[in-house]
Amino acid sequence: MYGYSGKILHVDLTNRKTHVERKPEEWYKIYIGGVSMASRLCWENIEVGCDPLSPGNPICIANGMFAGTPVPVGGKYGIASKSPLTGFIGDSLSSSWFSVALKRAGWDAIVVHGASNDWVYVFIDDDRVEFRDASHLVGRSAYETEEAIREELNDDQVRSAVIGPAGEKLVRMASVTNDSRQAGRTGHGAVWGSKKLKAISVRGTHGVRVADPEMLLKLCYDITQTAQGPYTQKYRILGTMANVLNLNRLGILPTRNYQQGVFEYAELISGEYLHEHYHVKTIACAQCPIACEQMSRVKDGPYAGAMTGIDYEPLYAVASNCGVGDLRAGIKTVDICDRGGMDAMSTGVTISWAMETFERGIFKKEDFKCSKYPDGFEPYFGNADAVVTLAEMIRDREGIGDLLAEGSKRASARVDAEKGTETWKWAMHIKGLECPGYDARGLKTFALGLAVGTRGACHNRTAAYDPDIQGEVDRFSVDETRGRLAKDTEEYAAVYDTLPLCKFIRRCFTGKADRAGAWPSIAKLINATTGWDFDYDAVDLIGERAHTIKKAFNIREGWTRADDHLPWRWMHEPMKEGASAGHVVTEEELEYMKDLYYEAKGWTKDGLIPKEKLIALGMDDVAEEIGV
Amino acid sequence: MPTSTSKYRYVANDPTKCVGCQFCEYICSYTKTGEFNTYRSRIRTVRAEEILITSITCRTCEDAPCVIACPRDALSQDPVTGIIHVDASRCDGCAWCVEACDFGAISINPETKLAEICDQCEDLEDGPQCVKWCPKEALSLTTPDQRAQRARRKLAVEEVIGPR
């Protein structure tokens, strides 16, 4: 096989043993890599029904066929476990050298089982595996940990995926970090922390071979050149931060815990403002010719010195969504999250829930006592230092941070149980995962895409905002096309997440990002890498299979139709102002769209998957277990 | 700061343009070995700080210290191009050249036990493949003096017209 080694490494932390699993080539052709292969490995290796923070929940890391080759933006890996936030599949992606090192070490995937009694890190040195003491790394930030391991192993090409202090403390929104990039969402860091696994470090010294290198180089050279042109301009110049002003104009920039879709200080937190005042350097992930990460530094004020890469999604969550119109505080908060090893999106949206709960008089000043403010503080919307401080308190589980570290779903449930309140009505999550930076009341196809998302409220797993924002459909109403659109856009995204390729390259094949524009070129890349014979249909099937295995996982863990929901606010409180004013997604609209969606997927009205559907996808064993 | 004070061309990196994608290393290792492997690349990217990224390869020093250091006279310098050539029949991988190089631009191949140094792809018509592939045009085949000329011109423009 080219593109793969055919070997999967199983690491048992409980018994400190390893073994190698080999899968047939047919299995690789179905599950491919990235989130699909990682989710499939999770399906195979989990103790069904286990607590996500128990030893029965495996960590499954799957590489892609393109890692370590010159295929642009192909240096990515997928990671899957049962999510501590949702209790369903938690599948994330991260980029860069960790995946490349893993490829060169000769592993297609890693499955980590059990749990260690003492803090440990696993060093994969080509085909040798070592369990190393990590007690001296405990408490150190994600970036420091990566660097300390490189020093300790005396090789600057060792690459590590690590957790920061948040993961150690089982903060449910903790992330896994490698090469300063994050597998950010669904709480993988807490799963690692529950196993006392501080890091997986890899040295891979073998060269990577592909089936047809001359063809692959020719294809890649052209894509690399195209990626310097207009199709990626947004990402190269402003990065994803270009979204701030666009979404504000559409009236869907989440503001003050999604109470508004228009932020009066949007200019001050825009990509344009960031670029002019705080941008210091643009950097790239592994084998990426685009380079979108806008490294930004605070030069003055109380947060001077804070520096990290700023993207739209983390930023909206801690800025407009908390009423903060100062990028210096925004950069500082994201910096705390990145170094502490936690998802800035879920962190910001949980903080905004706490702020609204305070403004409504349910939380009091004295609830916010901490070492920095011994008498407490008042986290009203717009209090920048409250956001910074709460991020630190969540990371450290200090004071009320201990409650917020559970995420908005659990925190609101606990408060409501204690006080008899209804704070859950403004807890902005789906299935326990906090919402992304688009207010779905003004994007109805997207509302469906989010509601049915297998990992909860995620803008990366569904691209259903596209037909809404591009004007292909009326974004304020629903009609019979929405089920098909939600299916098509989520399976489209799943192709990229499975190969995996970064979606920012999607227009660089032919100028058109749709299936007809991209799939034939992607098929050529697959074939030149692996020697397989993939065509348009085979590429398209990658996405449906990836989505199906995740859905099957959720069904086996107890998913029912009622889990495909939206936050109460989006269904009951109309937008107050801006271009989306007056809109909600009604119960009737949502249930209607869910019917359409399940039908488009070929599922039952209850959202379950017929046996014959699974068998047609080559998933006979899955059909046995959950098919109806 | 070591300087090469060289009249010869070498593959220089403009760190204001380099984004650290490492395509140069992929292409170099493929050109030289038929495999993609940054360990076998003769150009190395360096990420010294989060926002300080550049790459290093042979600087074609005049009176090259690596040539002088080699105890077996395996290294020689082309008097026209300044490129360092390794005589495989003499090199025994002792790594004295590695130590002598102020730039960390030489490595020993763990399999062949031979010193490996950038040769600017002198046998290829379209020249250094890393320069050809660099997506950000950060790499160029140039001399220290040419770089200085460019720097002076850039400074002059900035002083008169302002930064671009």
Short mmCIF file of N, CA and C in Angstrom, two decimals, chain A residues 68-72 97 100 104 143 155 157-159 180 203-210 213-214 216-217 220-221 224-225 228 236 280-291 295 297 307-308 339, chain B residues 13-23 25-27 29-31 33-41 43-54 110-111 126 129 131-137:
data_model
loop_
_atom_site.label_atom_id
_atom_site.label_comp_id
_atom_site.label_asym_id
_atom_site.label_seq_id
_atom_site.Cartn_x
_atom_site.Cartn_y
_atom_site.Cartn_z
N GLY A 68 2.74 14.14 5.15
CA GLY A 68 4.11 13.81 4.79
C GLY A 68 4.39 13.83 3.30
N THR A 69 3.38 14.08 2.50
CA THR A 69 3.56 14.25 1.06
C THR A 69 3.43 15.74 0.75
N PRO A 70 3.75 16.16 -0.47
CA PRO A 70 3.59 17.59 -0.75
C PRO A 70 2.16 18.00 -1.11
N VAL A 71 1.18 17.16 -0.85
CA VAL A 71 -0.20 17.56 -1.13
C VAL A 71 -0.57 18.74 -0.24
N PRO A 72 -0.89 19.88 -0.85
CA PRO A 72 -1.14 21.08 -0.05
C PRO A 72 -2.25 20.85 0.99
N TRP A 97 2.75 19.29 12.13
CA TRP A 97 3.87 18.35 12.05
C TRP A 97 3.65 17.07 12.82
N VAL A 100 2.64 14.58 10.37
CA VAL A 100 3.73 14.24 9.46
C VAL A 100 4.72 13.29 10.15
N ARG A 104 5.76 9.41 9.14
CA ARG A 104 7.13 8.96 8.91
C ARG A 104 7.58 7.91 9.91
N TYR A 143 2.36 24.87 25.08
CA TYR A 143 3.55 25.18 24.27
C TYR A 143 4.82 24.80 25.01
N ASP A 155 15.93 16.37 20.17
CA ASP A 155 15.71 16.32 18.73
C ASP A 155 14.63 17.34 18.38
N GLN A 157 13.11 17.76 15.79
CA GLN A 157 12.07 17.29 14.88
C GLN A 157 11.08 16.35 15.58
N VAL A 158 11.22 16.17 16.89
CA VAL A 158 10.20 15.43 17.64
C VAL A 158 8.95 16.29 17.73
N ARG A 159 7.82 15.72 17.44
CA ARG A 159 6.56 16.47 17.47
C ARG A 159 5.62 15.84 18.47
N SER A 180 1.41 24.13 18.25
CA SER A 180 0.62 25.36 18.47
C SER A 180 -0.72 25.34 17.75
N ARG A 203 8.82 10.64 16.93
CA ARG A 203 9.94 10.90 16.02
C ARG A 203 9.78 9.92 14.85
N GLY A 204 9.64 10.47 13.67
CA GLY A 204 9.51 9.63 12.48
C GLY A 204 10.64 9.95 11.53
N THR A 205 11.47 8.98 11.25
CA THR A 205 12.66 9.27 10.44
C THR A 205 12.59 8.66 9.04
N HIS A 206 11.56 7.87 8.77
CA HIS A 206 11.50 7.20 7.47
C HIS A 206 10.94 8.15 6.40
N GLY A 207 11.38 7.95 5.18
CA GLY A 207 10.86 8.74 4.07
C GLY A 207 9.46 8.26 3.68
N VAL A 208 8.71 9.14 3.07
CA VAL A 208 7.36 8.79 2.61
C VAL A 208 7.40 8.59 1.10
N ARG A 209 6.85 7.47 0.65
CA ARG A 209 6.78 7.19 -0.78
C ARG A 209 5.33 7.23 -1.24
N VAL A 210 5.13 7.61 -2.47
CA VAL A 210 3.77 7.61 -3.03
C VAL A 210 3.78 6.82 -4.33
N PRO A 213 4.93 9.59 -7.90
CA PRO A 213 5.43 10.88 -7.39
C PRO A 213 5.47 11.98 -8.45
N GLU A 214 5.82 11.64 -9.69
CA GLU A 214 5.93 12.70 -10.70
C GLU A 214 4.56 13.33 -10.98
N LEU A 216 2.03 13.29 -8.88
CA LEU A 216 1.59 14.00 -7.68
C LEU A 216 2.26 15.38 -7.59
N LEU A 217 3.54 15.43 -7.90
CA LEU A 217 4.25 16.72 -7.83
C LEU A 217 3.67 17.72 -8.83
N CYS A 220 0.39 18.94 -7.45
CA CYS A 220 0.58 19.76 -6.25
C CYS A 220 1.18 21.12 -6.60
N TYR A 221 2.09 21.13 -7.56
CA TYR A 221 2.71 22.40 -7.93
C TYR A 221 1.63 23.38 -8.42
N THR A 224 -0.51 24.59 -5.55
CA THR A 224 0.28 25.50 -4.72
C THR A 224 0.34 26.89 -5.33
N GLN A 225 0.52 26.94 -6.64
CA GLN A 225 0.56 28.24 -7.31
C GLN A 225 -0.82 28.92 -7.26
N GLN A 228 -1.92 30.91 -4.29
CA GLN A 228 -1.39 32.26 -4.01
C GLN A 228 -2.28 33.34 -4.61
N ARG A 236 -5.38 34.52 3.42
CA ARG A 236 -3.98 34.93 3.50
C ARG A 236 -3.83 36.32 4.12
N VAL A 280 1.34 40.51 13.78
CA VAL A 280 2.80 40.57 13.74
C VAL A 280 3.40 39.60 12.73
N LYS A 281 2.68 38.54 12.39
CA LYS A 281 3.28 37.54 11.49
C LYS A 281 2.19 36.57 11.04
N THR A 282 2.28 36.15 9.78
CA THR A 282 1.38 35.11 9.28
C THR A 282 2.16 33.81 9.20
N ILE A 283 1.60 32.74 9.75
CA ILE A 283 2.32 31.47 9.68
C ILE A 283 1.44 30.36 9.13
N ALA A 284 2.09 29.29 8.72
CA ALA A 284 1.41 28.17 8.05
C ALA A 284 1.49 26.92 8.90
N CYS A 285 0.54 26.02 8.66
CA CYS A 285 0.63 24.67 9.19
C CYS A 285 1.56 23.85 8.28
N ALA A 286 1.76 22.60 8.66
CA ALA A 286 2.55 21.69 7.84
C ALA A 286 2.03 21.68 6.41
N GLN A 287 2.96 21.68 5.48
CA GLN A 287 2.69 21.55 4.05
C GLN A 287 1.49 22.37 3.56
N CYS A 288 1.39 23.58 4.10
CA CYS A 288 0.30 24.47 3.66
C CYS A 288 0.86 25.66 2.90
N PRO A 289 0.43 25.85 1.64
CA PRO A 289 0.91 26.99 0.87
C PRO A 289 0.07 28.25 1.06
N ILE A 290 -1.01 28.15 1.84
CA ILE A 290 -1.89 29.32 2.03
C ILE A 290 -1.35 30.19 3.14
N ALA A 291 -1.24 29.63 4.34
CA ALA A 291 -0.81 30.33 5.55
C ALA A 291 -1.88 31.33 5.97
N MET A 295 -0.77 35.65 13.55
CA MET A 295 -0.19 35.81 14.89
C MET A 295 -0.33 37.28 15.28
N ARG A 297 -0.19 40.25 18.55
CA ARG A 297 0.42 40.53 19.86
C ARG A 297 -0.18 41.80 20.45
N MET A 307 0.28 36.94 23.16
CA MET A 307 0.42 36.73 21.73
C MET A 307 -0.07 35.33 21.35
N THR A 308 -0.89 35.28 20.33
CA THR A 308 -1.30 33.98 19.80
C THR A 308 -1.90 34.19 18.41
N ARG A 339 -2.68 28.46 25.54
CA ARG A 339 -1.59 27.97 26.39
C ARG A 339 -2.12 27.02 27.47
N ASN B 13 16.87 33.09 2.58
CA ASN B 13 15.47 33.13 3.01
C ASN B 13 15.15 34.53 3.51
N ASP B 14 14.04 35.05 3.05
CA ASP B 14 13.54 36.32 3.59
C ASP B 14 12.53 35.99 4.69
N PRO B 15 12.94 36.11 5.96
CA PRO B 15 12.06 35.67 7.06
C PRO B 15 10.76 36.46 7.16
N THR B 16 10.69 37.62 6.54
CA THR B 16 9.42 38.35 6.58
C THR B 16 8.40 37.68 5.67
N LYS B 17 8.88 36.86 4.71
CA LYS B 17 7.95 36.17 3.81
C LYS B 17 7.72 34.72 4.20
N CYS B 18 8.73 34.11 4.82
CA CYS B 18 8.63 32.67 5.14
C CYS B 18 7.52 32.41 6.15
N VAL B 19 6.64 31.43 5.84
CA VAL B 19 5.55 31.09 6.75
C VAL B 19 5.79 29.75 7.46
N GLY B 20 6.89 29.09 7.14
CA GLY B 20 7.23 27.85 7.84
C GLY B 20 6.50 26.62 7.34
N CYS B 21 6.10 26.60 6.08
CA CYS B 21 5.31 25.46 5.57
C CYS B 21 6.16 24.23 5.33
N GLN B 22 7.46 24.43 5.15
CA GLN B 22 8.43 23.35 4.93
C GLN B 22 8.31 22.65 3.59
N PHE B 23 7.63 23.24 2.63
CA PHE B 23 7.63 22.67 1.29
C PHE B 23 9.06 22.49 0.77
N GLU B 25 11.66 21.62 2.29
CA GLU B 25 12.28 20.38 2.79
C GLU B 25 11.70 19.14 2.10
N TYR B 26 10.39 19.18 1.85
CA TYR B 26 9.78 18.06 1.14
C TYR B 26 10.40 17.91 -0.24
N ILE B 27 10.53 19.04 -0.95
CA ILE B 27 10.98 18.99 -2.33
C ILE B 27 12.47 18.64 -2.40
N SER B 29 14.20 16.84 -0.20
CA SER B 29 14.44 15.43 0.11
C SER B 29 13.97 14.54 -1.04
N TYR B 30 12.87 14.94 -1.69
CA TYR B 30 12.42 14.13 -2.83
C TYR B 30 13.43 14.20 -3.97
N THR B 31 13.94 15.39 -4.24
CA THR B 31 14.88 15.57 -5.34
C THR B 31 16.14 14.73 -5.11
N THR B 33 16.45 12.07 -2.76
CA THR B 33 16.32 10.68 -2.31
C THR B 33 15.15 9.94 -2.92
N GLY B 34 14.24 10.65 -3.59
CA GLY B 34 13.05 9.99 -4.12
C GLY B 34 11.98 9.77 -3.07
N GLU B 35 12.25 10.25 -1.85
CA GLU B 35 11.25 10.14 -0.77
C GLU B 35 11.03 11.52 -0.16
N PHE B 36 9.88 11.67 0.49
CA PHE B 36 9.62 12.91 1.21
C PHE B 36 10.02 12.71 2.67
N ASN B 37 11.04 13.41 3.10
CA ASN B 37 11.53 13.20 4.46
C ASN B 37 12.35 14.40 4.89
N THR B 38 11.80 15.19 5.79
CA THR B 38 12.51 16.41 6.18
C THR B 38 13.85 16.10 6.86
N TYR B 39 14.00 14.90 7.42
CA TYR B 39 15.29 14.55 8.01
C TYR B 39 16.39 14.48 6.94
N ARG B 40 16.00 14.25 5.72
CA ARG B 40 16.98 14.11 4.65
C ARG B 40 17.05 15.35 3.76
N SER B 41 16.50 16.42 4.22
CA SER B 41 16.54 17.65 3.43
C SER B 41 17.85 18.38 3.67
N ILE B 43 18.03 21.62 3.03
CA ILE B 43 17.62 22.93 3.53
C ILE B 43 16.74 22.66 4.75
N ARG B 44 16.95 23.42 5.80
CA ARG B 44 16.20 23.17 7.04
C ARG B 44 15.48 24.44 7.47
N THR B 45 14.19 24.32 7.72
CA THR B 45 13.51 25.47 8.30
C THR B 45 13.78 25.50 9.80
N VAL B 46 13.77 26.68 10.33
CA VAL B 46 14.04 26.87 11.75
C VAL B 46 12.93 27.75 12.31
N ARG B 47 12.23 27.23 13.30
CA ARG B 47 11.22 28.04 13.98
C ARG B 47 11.76 28.33 15.38
N ALA B 48 12.54 29.41 15.46
CA ALA B 48 13.25 29.69 16.71
C ALA B 48 12.30 30.23 17.77
N GLU B 49 11.38 31.06 17.34
CA GLU B 49 10.34 31.58 18.23
C GLU B 49 9.03 31.37 17.47
N GLU B 50 7.92 31.62 18.18
CA GLU B 50 6.63 31.40 17.52
C GLU B 50 6.50 32.17 16.22
N ILE B 51 7.10 33.37 16.17
CA ILE B 51 6.94 34.18 14.97
C ILE B 51 8.27 34.43 14.27
N LEU B 52 9.27 33.65 14.61
CA LEU B 52 10.56 33.82 13.95
C LEU B 52 10.87 32.55 13.17
N ILE B 53 10.62 32.61 11.88
CA ILE B 53 10.79 31.42 11.05
C ILE B 53 11.73 31.77 9.89
N THR B 54 12.68 30.91 9.65
CA THR B 54 13.55 31.10 8.49
C THR B 54 14.04 29.72 8.05
N PRO B 110 22.25 8.98 7.85
CA PRO B 110 22.46 7.85 8.78
C PRO B 110 22.64 6.52 8.05
N GLU B 111 22.17 6.42 6.84
CA GLU B 111 22.31 5.16 6.11
C GLU B 111 23.62 5.08 5.32
N ASP B 126 16.32 23.77 -14.17
CA ASP B 126 15.57 24.87 -13.55
C ASP B 126 16.07 25.21 -12.15
N GLN B 129 15.30 23.40 -6.55
CA GLN B 129 13.88 23.07 -6.53
C GLN B 129 13.14 23.76 -5.38
N VAL B 131 13.65 26.76 -4.33
CA VAL B 131 13.34 28.12 -4.78
C VAL B 131 12.14 28.08 -5.72
N LYS B 132 12.14 27.08 -6.61
CA LYS B 132 11.05 26.96 -7.56
C LYS B 132 9.71 26.73 -6.85
N TRP B 133 9.74 25.95 -5.77
CA TRP B 133 8.49 25.56 -5.11
C TRP B 133 8.02 26.55 -4.05
N CYS B 134 8.91 27.31 -3.48
CA CYS B 134 8.52 28.15 -2.32
C CYS B 134 7.27 28.96 -2.65
N PRO B 135 6.15 28.68 -1.96
CA PRO B 135 4.90 29.34 -2.34
C PRO B 135 4.88 30.83 -2.02
N LYS B 136 5.73 31.25 -1.12
CA LYS B 136 5.71 32.66 -0.72
C LYS B 136 6.86 33.45 -1.30
N GLU B 137 7.62 32.85 -2.22
CA GLU B 137 8.78 33.51 -2.83
C GLU B 137 9.73 34.06 -1.77
#
